[in-house]
Amino acid sequence: MSFHLTEEQLEIRALAREFAEGELCPHAQEWDVRREMDPEIFSKLGDLGFMGMRVPESHGGLGFDLTTYLLVLEELAWGDAGVALGVAIHSGPVTGLLAEYGTSEQKDRYLPRLASGEIVGAFALSEPEAGSDAGALATSWRRAGEGRALTGTKKWVTNGARSGLVVLFAREGRDGRISAFLLDPDLHTYQVGKREITMGLSASETVELHFDEVSLDHGALLGVEGAGFAYAMEALEIGRLGIAAQATGISRAAYEHARDYAEERVQFGRKLSEFQATRFKLAEMTTRIAGARALTFSAAAALDGSTDPESHSPGALAAMAKLTASEAAVWTADEAVQIFGGYGYMRHYPVERLLRDAKGTEIYEGTNEIMRLVIARESVGRAGA
Ligand code: COS
């Protein structure tokens, strides 16, 4: 299947690549070591409109379709996968859910600021005891006077420390239905807990959030009470495609470093790129990258509404894209380290960072075991059903 990109999409991708070349690539290595990215990076992205890719034009965004959005994400991840992760969480689950289910008051209040990069979004679903089994979450709310009181702990919240808007999921009492809420640090008092020390994507901040009887007024409920789990699952479909694009950006960076190094490194009187062992690795890298990208764009088209009755559901396609692209990223980065040999194992060569970054894509936004579960439910039904 070939994908036709419009002139406009090509221009947008070129702009994203130029940004990545100028603002991300030169710093990615240093940010990894410092565990900190340029604090202005999201407002710089906002100036280009890239924080509002999934925000409707009516609310100050660019209103991109999924394919255009994913083209940009891949470029950002090619430059720095931690920055791309922040943009993916902000844009997919957060601005996406708000644009779809927010009241006009909620949208007017937050969407323009999210689109400009003035505030960054975070998504709080996972908990210490509820990762893959998201439906087992224990953060709860109870009615308190005219409003609600919220208590619990959320874990692995990307952008959580600096977020100006957290989309959070909590159930009523111990076993009630799950609802979605908008937490705003200007209106709600909660604690930002410890920052995790991660294997890769070190510049991206992942924190715990603690809520102790936080009082929520009516404006905090997102959408229909009790419909939150379905919103989370819907948001994760787009979120998983964002991770697929992020993984492909990492793969491409690893491939390009390996290819360039193979052209320059001489051993036994020949360039590495002249050895069949290296050529086959490079050939397989490009093949896996092309396959991952094709699946990602098919899933994007399906989620954007194009229908093929013989194809898989959009959710299964998104899971396939995330599974394929993340495994391609780990494999490609690993082979890139191998081509660099002893240098590849050294901290200050980028392929080592890319391998650590790639591993995350197999885990977050649903582990690859959950991706297989989602795909299997569609192809062979529920186990035991
Ligand atoms: N869109 C809308 N609704 C959906 C849905 C989807 N894609 N998938 C499921 N739902 C709804 C179901 O219809 C069901 O609704 P009712 O309660 O009204 O019957 C509800 O959600 C529960 O669905 P299901 O029984 O399939 O839930 P499970 O507990 O079996 O869990 C998995 C499903 C495992 C797929 C889910 O928990 C999951 O994706 N886990 C991984 C979580 C994850 O990706 N976390 C990443 C970190 S984000 S911080």
Short mmCIF file of C-alpha atoms and ligand atoms in Angstrom, two decimals:
data_model
loop_
_atom_site.label_atom_id
_atom_site.label_comp_id
_atom_site.label_asym_id
_atom_site.label_seq_id
_atom_site.Cartn_x
_atom_site.Cartn_y
_atom_site.Cartn_z
CA MET A 1 0.00 0.00 0.00
CA SER A 2 1.42 3.41 -0.86
CA PHE A 3 0.46 6.63 0.85
CA HIS A 4 -0.07 9.83 -0.99
CA LEU A 5 1.12 12.81 0.99
CA THR A 6 -0.20 16.22 -0.05
CA GLU A 7 2.02 19.24 -0.73
CA GLU A 8 0.83 20.67 2.57
CA GLN A 9 1.77 17.52 4.49
CA LEU A 10 5.22 17.51 2.89
CA GLU A 11 5.73 21.14 3.90
CA ILE A 12 4.60 20.48 7.47
CA ARG A 13 6.93 17.50 7.73
CA ALA A 14 9.81 19.60 6.38
CA LEU A 15 9.10 22.26 9.01
CA ALA A 16 9.08 19.63 11.78
CA ARG A 17 12.36 18.19 10.50
CA GLU A 18 13.96 21.63 10.38
CA PHE A 19 12.87 22.22 13.98
CA ALA A 20 14.22 18.83 15.05
CA GLU A 21 17.54 19.48 13.27
CA GLY A 22 17.96 22.93 14.81
CA GLU A 23 16.39 22.63 18.25
CA LEU A 24 16.48 18.95 19.24
CA CYS A 25 19.29 16.95 17.59
CA PRO A 26 22.11 19.20 18.84
CA HIS A 27 20.89 18.91 22.46
CA ALA A 28 19.42 15.42 22.80
CA GLN A 29 22.59 13.87 24.13
CA GLU A 30 23.19 16.59 26.71
CA TRP A 31 19.53 16.60 27.83
CA ASP A 32 19.75 12.84 28.37
CA VAL A 33 22.74 13.27 30.67
CA ARG A 34 21.24 16.27 32.52
CA ARG A 35 17.82 14.56 32.70
CA GLU A 36 16.29 17.83 31.63
CA MET A 37 15.13 19.32 28.35
CA ASP A 38 15.04 23.00 27.37
CA PRO A 39 12.28 24.36 29.64
CA GLU A 40 11.13 26.54 26.73
CA ILE A 41 10.81 23.65 24.30
CA PHE A 42 7.02 23.30 24.54
CA SER A 43 6.48 27.01 24.03
CA LYS A 44 8.85 26.91 21.03
CA LEU A 45 6.77 24.04 19.65
CA GLY A 46 3.64 26.05 20.49
CA ASP A 47 4.94 28.97 18.39
CA LEU A 48 4.97 26.64 15.38
CA GLY A 49 1.50 25.34 16.22
CA PHE A 50 2.83 21.87 17.10
CA MET A 51 1.24 21.85 20.57
CA GLY A 52 -2.15 22.36 18.93
CA MET A 53 -1.96 19.70 16.25
CA ARG A 54 -5.05 17.89 17.61
CA VAL A 55 -6.84 21.05 18.78
CA PRO A 56 -9.60 22.26 16.43
CA GLU A 57 -8.92 25.50 14.51
CA SER A 58 -11.93 27.04 16.27
CA HIS A 59 -9.90 26.87 19.51
CA GLY A 60 -6.57 28.08 18.20
CA GLY A 61 -5.17 24.74 17.02
CA LEU A 62 -4.13 23.38 13.65
CA GLY A 63 -6.77 20.63 13.59
CA PHE A 64 -4.46 18.15 11.82
CA ASP A 65 -5.73 14.79 10.69
CA LEU A 66 -3.96 11.84 12.31
CA THR A 67 -1.59 11.20 9.41
CA THR A 68 -0.26 14.78 9.44
CA TYR A 69 0.04 14.70 13.23
CA LEU A 70 2.00 11.45 13.12
CA LEU A 71 4.32 12.75 10.41
CA VAL A 72 5.32 15.58 12.75
CA LEU A 73 5.67 13.29 15.78
CA GLU A 74 8.03 10.99 13.88
CA GLU A 75 10.27 13.96 13.05
CA LEU A 76 10.27 15.20 16.64
CA ALA A 77 11.15 11.71 17.90
CA TRP A 78 13.92 11.49 15.32
CA GLY A 79 15.33 14.61 17.00
CA ASP A 80 14.58 13.76 20.63
CA ALA A 81 12.27 10.96 21.69
CA GLY A 82 11.63 12.46 25.14
CA VAL A 83 10.28 15.69 23.65
CA ALA A 84 8.14 13.65 21.24
CA LEU A 85 6.73 11.66 24.17
CA GLY A 86 5.68 14.87 25.91
CA VAL A 87 3.98 16.13 22.74
CA ALA A 88 2.30 12.75 22.13
CA ILE A 89 0.73 12.58 25.60
CA HIS A 90 -0.32 16.24 25.47
CA SER A 91 -1.84 15.93 22.00
CA GLY A 92 -3.32 12.46 21.78
CA PRO A 93 -5.07 11.57 25.00
CA VAL A 94 -5.31 15.06 26.54
CA THR A 95 -6.28 17.60 23.88
CA GLY A 96 -8.06 14.83 21.96
CA LEU A 97 -10.40 13.90 24.83
CA LEU A 98 -10.99 17.51 25.84
CA ALA A 99 -11.88 18.53 22.28
CA GLU A 100 -14.29 15.60 21.99
CA TYR A 101 -15.97 15.50 25.39
CA GLY A 102 -15.33 18.88 27.04
CA THR A 103 -18.11 21.41 27.62
CA SER A 104 -17.75 24.66 25.70
CA GLU A 105 -16.63 26.31 28.93
CA GLN A 106 -13.89 23.69 29.48
CA LYS A 107 -12.78 23.92 25.86
CA ASP A 108 -12.68 27.74 25.88
CA ARG A 109 -10.73 27.73 29.12
CA TYR A 110 -8.06 25.18 28.24
CA LEU A 111 -7.78 24.41 24.52
CA PRO A 112 -6.26 27.74 23.36
CA ARG A 113 -3.67 27.59 26.16
CA LEU A 114 -2.85 23.96 25.38
CA ALA A 115 -2.56 24.80 21.67
CA SER A 116 -0.13 27.65 22.28
CA GLY A 117 2.06 25.59 24.60
CA GLU A 118 1.32 27.93 27.52
CA ILE A 119 0.21 24.84 29.42
CA VAL A 120 1.12 21.20 28.84
CA GLY A 121 -1.29 18.30 29.27
CA ALA A 122 -0.82 15.10 31.27
CA PHE A 123 -2.78 11.84 31.40
CA ALA A 124 -3.21 10.10 34.74
CA LEU A 125 -4.60 6.58 34.40
CA SER A 126 -1.96 4.17 35.77
CA GLU A 127 -1.51 3.53 39.48
CA PRO A 128 0.95 1.59 41.63
CA GLU A 129 -1.39 -1.45 41.57
CA ALA A 130 -3.12 -0.82 38.22
CA GLY A 131 -0.88 -0.72 35.15
CA SER A 132 -1.95 -3.20 32.47
CA ASP A 133 -5.16 -3.85 34.40
CA ALA A 134 -6.24 -0.24 34.08
CA GLY A 135 -9.83 -1.10 34.98
CA ALA A 136 -8.65 -2.04 38.51
CA LEU A 137 -7.70 1.54 39.36
CA ALA A 138 -8.38 2.53 42.96
CA THR A 139 -8.26 6.34 42.91
CA SER A 140 -11.77 7.26 44.02
CA TRP A 141 -14.16 10.13 44.46
CA ARG A 142 -17.10 10.61 46.78
CA ARG A 143 -19.81 13.21 46.88
CA ALA A 144 -18.95 16.05 49.26
CA GLY A 145 -21.55 18.81 49.56
CA GLU A 146 -22.17 20.29 46.12
CA GLY A 147 -18.99 18.79 44.70
CA ARG A 148 -16.72 15.75 45.02
CA ALA A 149 -13.65 14.79 47.01
CA LEU A 150 -10.88 12.88 45.21
CA THR A 151 -8.30 10.58 46.83
CA GLY A 152 -5.61 8.33 45.40
CA THR A 153 -2.19 8.04 43.75
CA LYS A 154 -1.33 8.08 40.06
CA LYS A 155 1.94 6.72 38.72
CA TRP A 156 4.14 7.23 35.64
CA VAL A 157 2.53 10.54 34.75
CA THR A 158 4.52 12.02 31.87
CA ASN A 159 4.58 15.87 31.97
CA GLY A 160 2.94 15.51 35.41
CA ALA A 161 5.13 17.95 37.33
CA ARG A 162 4.76 20.83 34.90
CA SER A 163 1.27 20.09 33.65
CA GLY A 164 -1.35 22.82 33.57
CA LEU A 165 -4.11 20.28 32.93
CA VAL A 166 -4.24 16.65 34.01
CA VAL A 167 -6.89 14.31 32.60
CA LEU A 168 -7.43 11.89 35.47
CA PHE A 169 -9.52 8.75 35.90
CA ALA A 170 -11.17 7.83 39.19
CA ARG A 171 -14.01 5.58 40.27
CA GLU A 172 -16.92 6.37 42.53
CA GLY A 173 -16.21 4.78 45.90
CA ARG A 174 -14.55 1.37 46.05
CA ASP A 175 -16.26 -0.30 43.12
CA GLY A 176 -18.28 2.30 41.24
CA ARG A 177 -17.89 3.23 37.59
CA ILE A 178 -14.89 5.19 36.36
CA SER A 179 -15.22 8.86 35.40
CA ALA A 180 -12.76 11.30 33.83
CA PHE A 181 -11.83 14.58 35.51
CA LEU A 182 -9.84 17.68 34.61
CA LEU A 183 -7.35 18.61 37.32
CA ASP A 184 -5.99 22.12 37.15
CA PRO A 185 -3.15 23.02 39.54
CA ASP A 186 -4.51 26.60 39.73
CA LEU A 187 -7.82 25.30 41.05
CA HIS A 188 -7.00 22.02 42.77
CA THR A 189 -4.42 21.27 45.41
CA TYR A 190 -2.49 18.04 44.95
CA GLN A 191 1.06 16.85 45.54
CA VAL A 192 3.63 16.06 42.89
CA GLY A 193 5.51 13.03 44.18
CA LYS A 194 8.85 11.58 43.33
CA ARG A 195 10.32 11.88 39.89
CA GLU A 196 11.25 8.48 38.47
CA ILE A 197 14.77 7.73 37.29
CA THR A 198 14.09 6.06 33.97
CA MET A 199 16.25 3.79 31.82
CA GLY A 200 15.81 6.04 28.78
CA LEU A 201 13.90 9.15 27.71
CA SER A 202 15.70 10.67 30.64
CA ALA A 203 14.88 14.27 29.80
CA SER A 204 11.17 13.54 29.97
CA GLU A 205 9.70 13.93 33.45
CA THR A 206 7.65 11.05 34.85
CA VAL A 207 6.19 11.57 38.32
CA GLU A 208 3.69 10.31 40.84
CA LEU A 209 0.70 12.49 41.71
CA HIS A 210 -1.01 12.28 45.10
CA PHE A 211 -4.56 13.36 45.82
CA ASP A 212 -5.85 13.58 49.36
CA GLU A 213 -9.50 14.62 49.61
CA VAL A 214 -9.00 17.11 46.77
CA SER A 215 -12.19 19.04 46.35
CA LEU A 216 -13.59 19.11 42.83
CA ASP A 217 -16.40 21.35 41.66
CA HIS A 218 -18.81 20.47 38.85
CA GLY A 219 -16.52 21.95 36.21
CA ALA A 220 -13.96 19.21 36.83
CA LEU A 221 -16.01 16.32 35.40
CA LEU A 222 -15.10 15.54 31.78
CA GLY A 223 -17.97 14.18 29.71
CA VAL A 224 -20.55 11.83 31.17
CA GLU A 225 -20.19 10.53 34.71
CA GLY A 226 -19.32 6.83 34.64
CA ALA A 227 -18.10 6.82 31.00
CA GLY A 228 -14.45 7.40 31.86
CA PHE A 229 -13.04 3.95 31.14
CA ALA A 230 -14.39 4.03 27.59
CA TYR A 231 -12.83 7.50 27.15
CA ALA A 232 -9.49 6.18 28.42
CA MET A 233 -9.59 3.24 26.02
CA GLU A 234 -10.51 5.51 23.12
CA ALA A 235 -7.74 7.96 24.00
CA LEU A 236 -5.22 5.14 24.23
CA GLU A 237 -5.92 4.08 20.64
CA ILE A 238 -4.65 7.44 19.41
CA GLY A 239 -2.01 7.46 22.13
CA ARG A 240 -0.66 4.12 20.86
CA LEU A 241 -0.38 5.50 17.34
CA GLY A 242 1.62 8.40 18.72
CA ILE A 243 3.99 5.90 20.32
CA ALA A 244 4.22 4.00 17.02
CA ALA A 245 5.31 7.23 15.29
CA GLN A 246 7.71 8.00 18.14
CA ALA A 247 9.23 4.51 17.84
CA THR A 248 9.65 4.96 14.08
CA GLY A 249 11.46 8.25 14.66
CA ILE A 250 13.85 6.45 17.04
CA SER A 251 14.39 3.63 14.50
CA ARG A 252 15.13 6.11 11.76
CA ALA A 253 17.67 7.97 13.88
CA ALA A 254 19.38 4.68 14.82
CA TYR A 255 19.42 3.55 11.20
CA GLU A 256 20.88 6.83 9.94
CA HIS A 257 23.64 6.85 12.56
CA ALA A 258 24.51 3.22 11.73
CA ARG A 259 24.45 3.81 7.97
CA ASP A 260 26.69 6.89 8.20
CA TYR A 261 29.12 5.14 10.53
CA ALA A 262 29.25 2.09 8.26
CA GLU A 263 30.21 4.37 5.37
CA GLU A 264 33.08 5.88 7.30
CA ARG A 265 34.52 3.11 9.51
CA VAL A 266 37.22 1.03 7.82
CA GLN A 267 38.30 -2.39 9.13
CA PHE A 268 40.28 -5.07 7.28
CA GLY A 269 40.90 -2.44 4.56
CA ARG A 270 37.20 -2.01 3.68
CA LYS A 271 34.32 0.19 4.82
CA LEU A 272 31.85 -1.61 7.10
CA SER A 273 29.17 -0.83 4.52
CA GLU A 274 30.96 -3.11 2.06
CA PHE A 275 30.60 -6.17 4.32
CA GLN A 276 27.53 -8.22 3.57
CA ALA A 277 26.89 -8.71 7.31
CA THR A 278 26.47 -4.93 7.66
CA ARG A 279 24.55 -4.46 4.42
CA PHE A 280 21.99 -7.07 5.46
CA LYS A 281 21.52 -5.40 8.84
CA LEU A 282 20.99 -2.00 7.18
CA ALA A 283 18.60 -3.52 4.62
CA GLU A 284 16.53 -5.13 7.35
CA MET A 285 16.46 -1.91 9.37
CA THR A 286 14.96 0.08 6.47
CA THR A 287 12.50 -2.73 5.76
CA ARG A 288 11.25 -2.84 9.35
CA ILE A 289 10.99 0.96 9.44
CA ALA A 290 8.97 1.01 6.22
CA GLY A 291 6.69 -1.76 7.51
CA ALA A 292 6.09 0.00 10.84
CA ARG A 293 5.31 3.29 9.11
CA ALA A 294 2.90 1.66 6.64
CA LEU A 295 0.98 0.01 9.48
CA THR A 296 0.91 3.27 11.44
CA PHE A 297 -0.57 5.18 8.50
CA SER A 298 -3.15 2.43 7.84
CA ALA A 299 -4.23 2.61 11.46
CA ALA A 300 -4.33 6.43 11.26
CA ALA A 301 -6.56 6.27 8.17
CA ALA A 302 -8.84 3.76 9.92
CA LEU A 303 -9.09 5.88 13.07
CA ASP A 304 -9.81 8.94 10.91
CA GLY A 305 -12.80 7.09 9.48
CA SER A 306 -11.73 5.43 6.23
CA THR A 307 -13.39 2.04 6.14
CA ASP A 308 -12.32 -1.25 4.64
CA PRO A 309 -14.75 -3.99 5.71
CA GLU A 310 -12.06 -6.61 5.25
CA SER A 311 -9.56 -4.84 7.46
CA HIS A 312 -9.14 -4.91 11.22
CA SER A 313 -10.84 -2.49 13.59
CA PRO A 314 -9.04 0.83 14.18
CA GLY A 315 -8.20 -0.24 17.75
CA ALA A 316 -6.61 -3.50 16.63
CA LEU A 317 -4.70 -1.72 13.87
CA ALA A 318 -3.39 0.85 16.37
CA ALA A 319 -2.24 -2.01 18.62
CA MET A 320 -0.54 -3.72 15.65
CA ALA A 321 1.19 -0.48 14.69
CA LYS A 322 2.47 0.13 18.23
CA LEU A 323 3.60 -3.49 18.59
CA THR A 324 5.40 -3.54 15.24
CA ALA A 325 6.96 -0.09 15.47
CA SER A 326 8.21 -0.50 19.04
CA GLU A 327 9.76 -3.91 18.36
CA ALA A 328 11.33 -2.47 15.21
CA ALA A 329 12.78 0.38 17.29
CA VAL A 330 14.37 -1.91 19.88
CA TRP A 331 15.72 -4.23 17.19
CA THR A 332 17.03 -1.39 15.01
CA ALA A 333 18.69 0.45 17.88
CA ASP A 334 20.24 -2.79 19.11
CA GLU A 335 21.68 -3.55 15.66
CA ALA A 336 22.91 0.04 15.39
CA VAL A 337 24.84 -0.43 18.66
CA GLN A 338 26.26 -3.65 17.20
CA ILE A 339 27.43 -1.89 14.02
CA PHE A 340 29.15 0.78 16.13
CA GLY A 341 30.85 -2.03 18.07
CA GLY A 342 32.87 -0.87 21.08
CA TYR A 343 31.98 2.77 20.33
CA GLY A 344 28.28 1.88 20.35
CA TYR A 345 28.53 0.68 23.92
CA MET A 346 29.91 4.06 25.03
CA ARG A 347 27.61 6.52 26.73
CA HIS A 348 28.42 9.51 24.54
CA TYR A 349 27.51 7.83 21.26
CA PRO A 350 23.86 8.43 20.37
CA VAL A 351 22.95 4.83 19.50
CA GLU A 352 23.30 3.75 23.14
CA ARG A 353 20.74 6.42 24.14
CA LEU A 354 18.45 5.39 21.30
CA LEU A 355 18.44 1.77 22.49
CA ARG A 356 17.45 2.88 26.01
CA ASP A 357 14.80 5.23 24.59
CA ALA A 358 13.42 2.52 22.31
CA LYS A 359 12.78 0.08 25.16
CA GLY A 360 10.20 2.40 26.68
CA THR A 361 8.02 2.21 23.57
CA GLU A 362 7.47 -1.52 24.19
CA ILE A 363 6.11 -0.73 27.65
CA TYR A 364 4.17 2.51 27.99
CA GLU A 365 0.75 3.36 26.54
CA GLY A 366 0.02 -0.35 26.97
CA THR A 367 2.71 -3.04 27.08
CA ASN A 368 3.20 -5.11 23.97
CA GLU A 369 1.57 -8.02 25.83
CA ILE A 370 -1.56 -5.84 26.11
CA MET A 371 -1.24 -5.04 22.39
CA ARG A 372 -1.26 -8.79 21.67
CA LEU A 373 -4.25 -9.22 23.99
CA VAL A 374 -6.18 -6.47 22.13
CA ILE A 375 -5.32 -7.99 18.74
CA ALA A 376 -6.15 -11.54 19.87
CA ARG A 377 -9.53 -10.48 21.31
CA GLU A 378 -10.48 -9.30 17.84
CA SER A 379 -9.03 -12.22 15.90
CA VAL A 380 -9.86 -15.15 18.19
CA GLY A 381 -12.28 -13.63 20.70
CA ARG A 382 -11.97 -13.35 24.47
CA ALA A 383 -10.25 -16.22 26.21
CA GLY A 384 -12.83 -18.35 28.00
CA ALA A 385 -15.74 -16.48 26.45
N1 COS B 1 -13.39 2.21 23.23
C1 COS B 1 -14.47 2.45 24.01
N2 COS B 1 -14.83 1.66 25.03
C2 COS B 1 -14.07 0.58 25.30
C3 COS B 1 -12.94 0.25 24.51
C4 COS B 1 -12.61 1.11 23.42
N3 COS B 1 -11.56 0.90 22.63
N4 COS B 1 -12.38 -0.87 24.99
C5 COS B 1 -13.16 -1.24 26.05
N5 COS B 1 -14.15 -0.35 26.23
C6 COS B 1 -15.19 -0.40 27.26
C7 COS B 1 -15.95 -1.69 27.19
O1 COS B 1 -17.06 -1.59 26.29
C8 COS B 1 -16.43 -1.86 28.61
O2 COS B 1 -17.55 -1.01 28.86
P1 COS B 1 -18.70 -1.37 29.94
O3 COS B 1 -18.03 -1.27 31.29
O4 COS B 1 -19.72 -0.32 29.72
O5 COS B 1 -19.15 -2.76 29.61
C9 COS B 1 -15.27 -1.32 29.42
O6 COS B 1 -14.59 -0.41 28.56
C10 COS B 1 -14.34 -2.42 29.94
O7 COS B 1 -13.79 -3.08 28.81
P2 COS B 1 -12.99 -4.46 28.92
O8 COS B 1 -13.88 -5.49 29.61
O9 COS B 1 -12.46 -4.82 27.59
O10 COS B 1 -11.82 -4.09 29.92
P3 COS B 1 -10.66 -4.97 30.52
O11 COS B 1 -10.61 -4.70 31.97
O12 COS B 1 -10.77 -6.38 30.04
O13 COS B 1 -9.34 -4.28 29.95
C11 COS B 1 -7.56 -3.77 28.46
C12 COS B 1 -9.06 -4.06 28.65
C13 COS B 1 -6.64 -4.81 29.04
C14 COS B 1 -7.38 -3.70 26.96
C15 COS B 1 -7.28 -2.39 29.11
O14 COS B 1 -7.30 -2.48 30.52
C16 COS B 1 -5.95 -1.80 28.69
O15 COS B 1 -5.84 -1.22 27.60
N6 COS B 1 -4.91 -1.91 29.55
C17 COS B 1 -3.66 -1.26 29.32
C18 COS B 1 -3.69 0.10 29.93
C19 COS B 1 -2.69 1.01 29.28
O16 COS B 1 -2.50 1.01 28.07
N7 COS B 1 -2.05 1.83 30.08
C20 COS B 1 -1.07 2.71 29.54
C21 COS B 1 -0.71 3.76 30.43
S1 COS B 1 -1.70 5.15 30.25
S2 COS B 1 -1.14 6.26 31.78
#
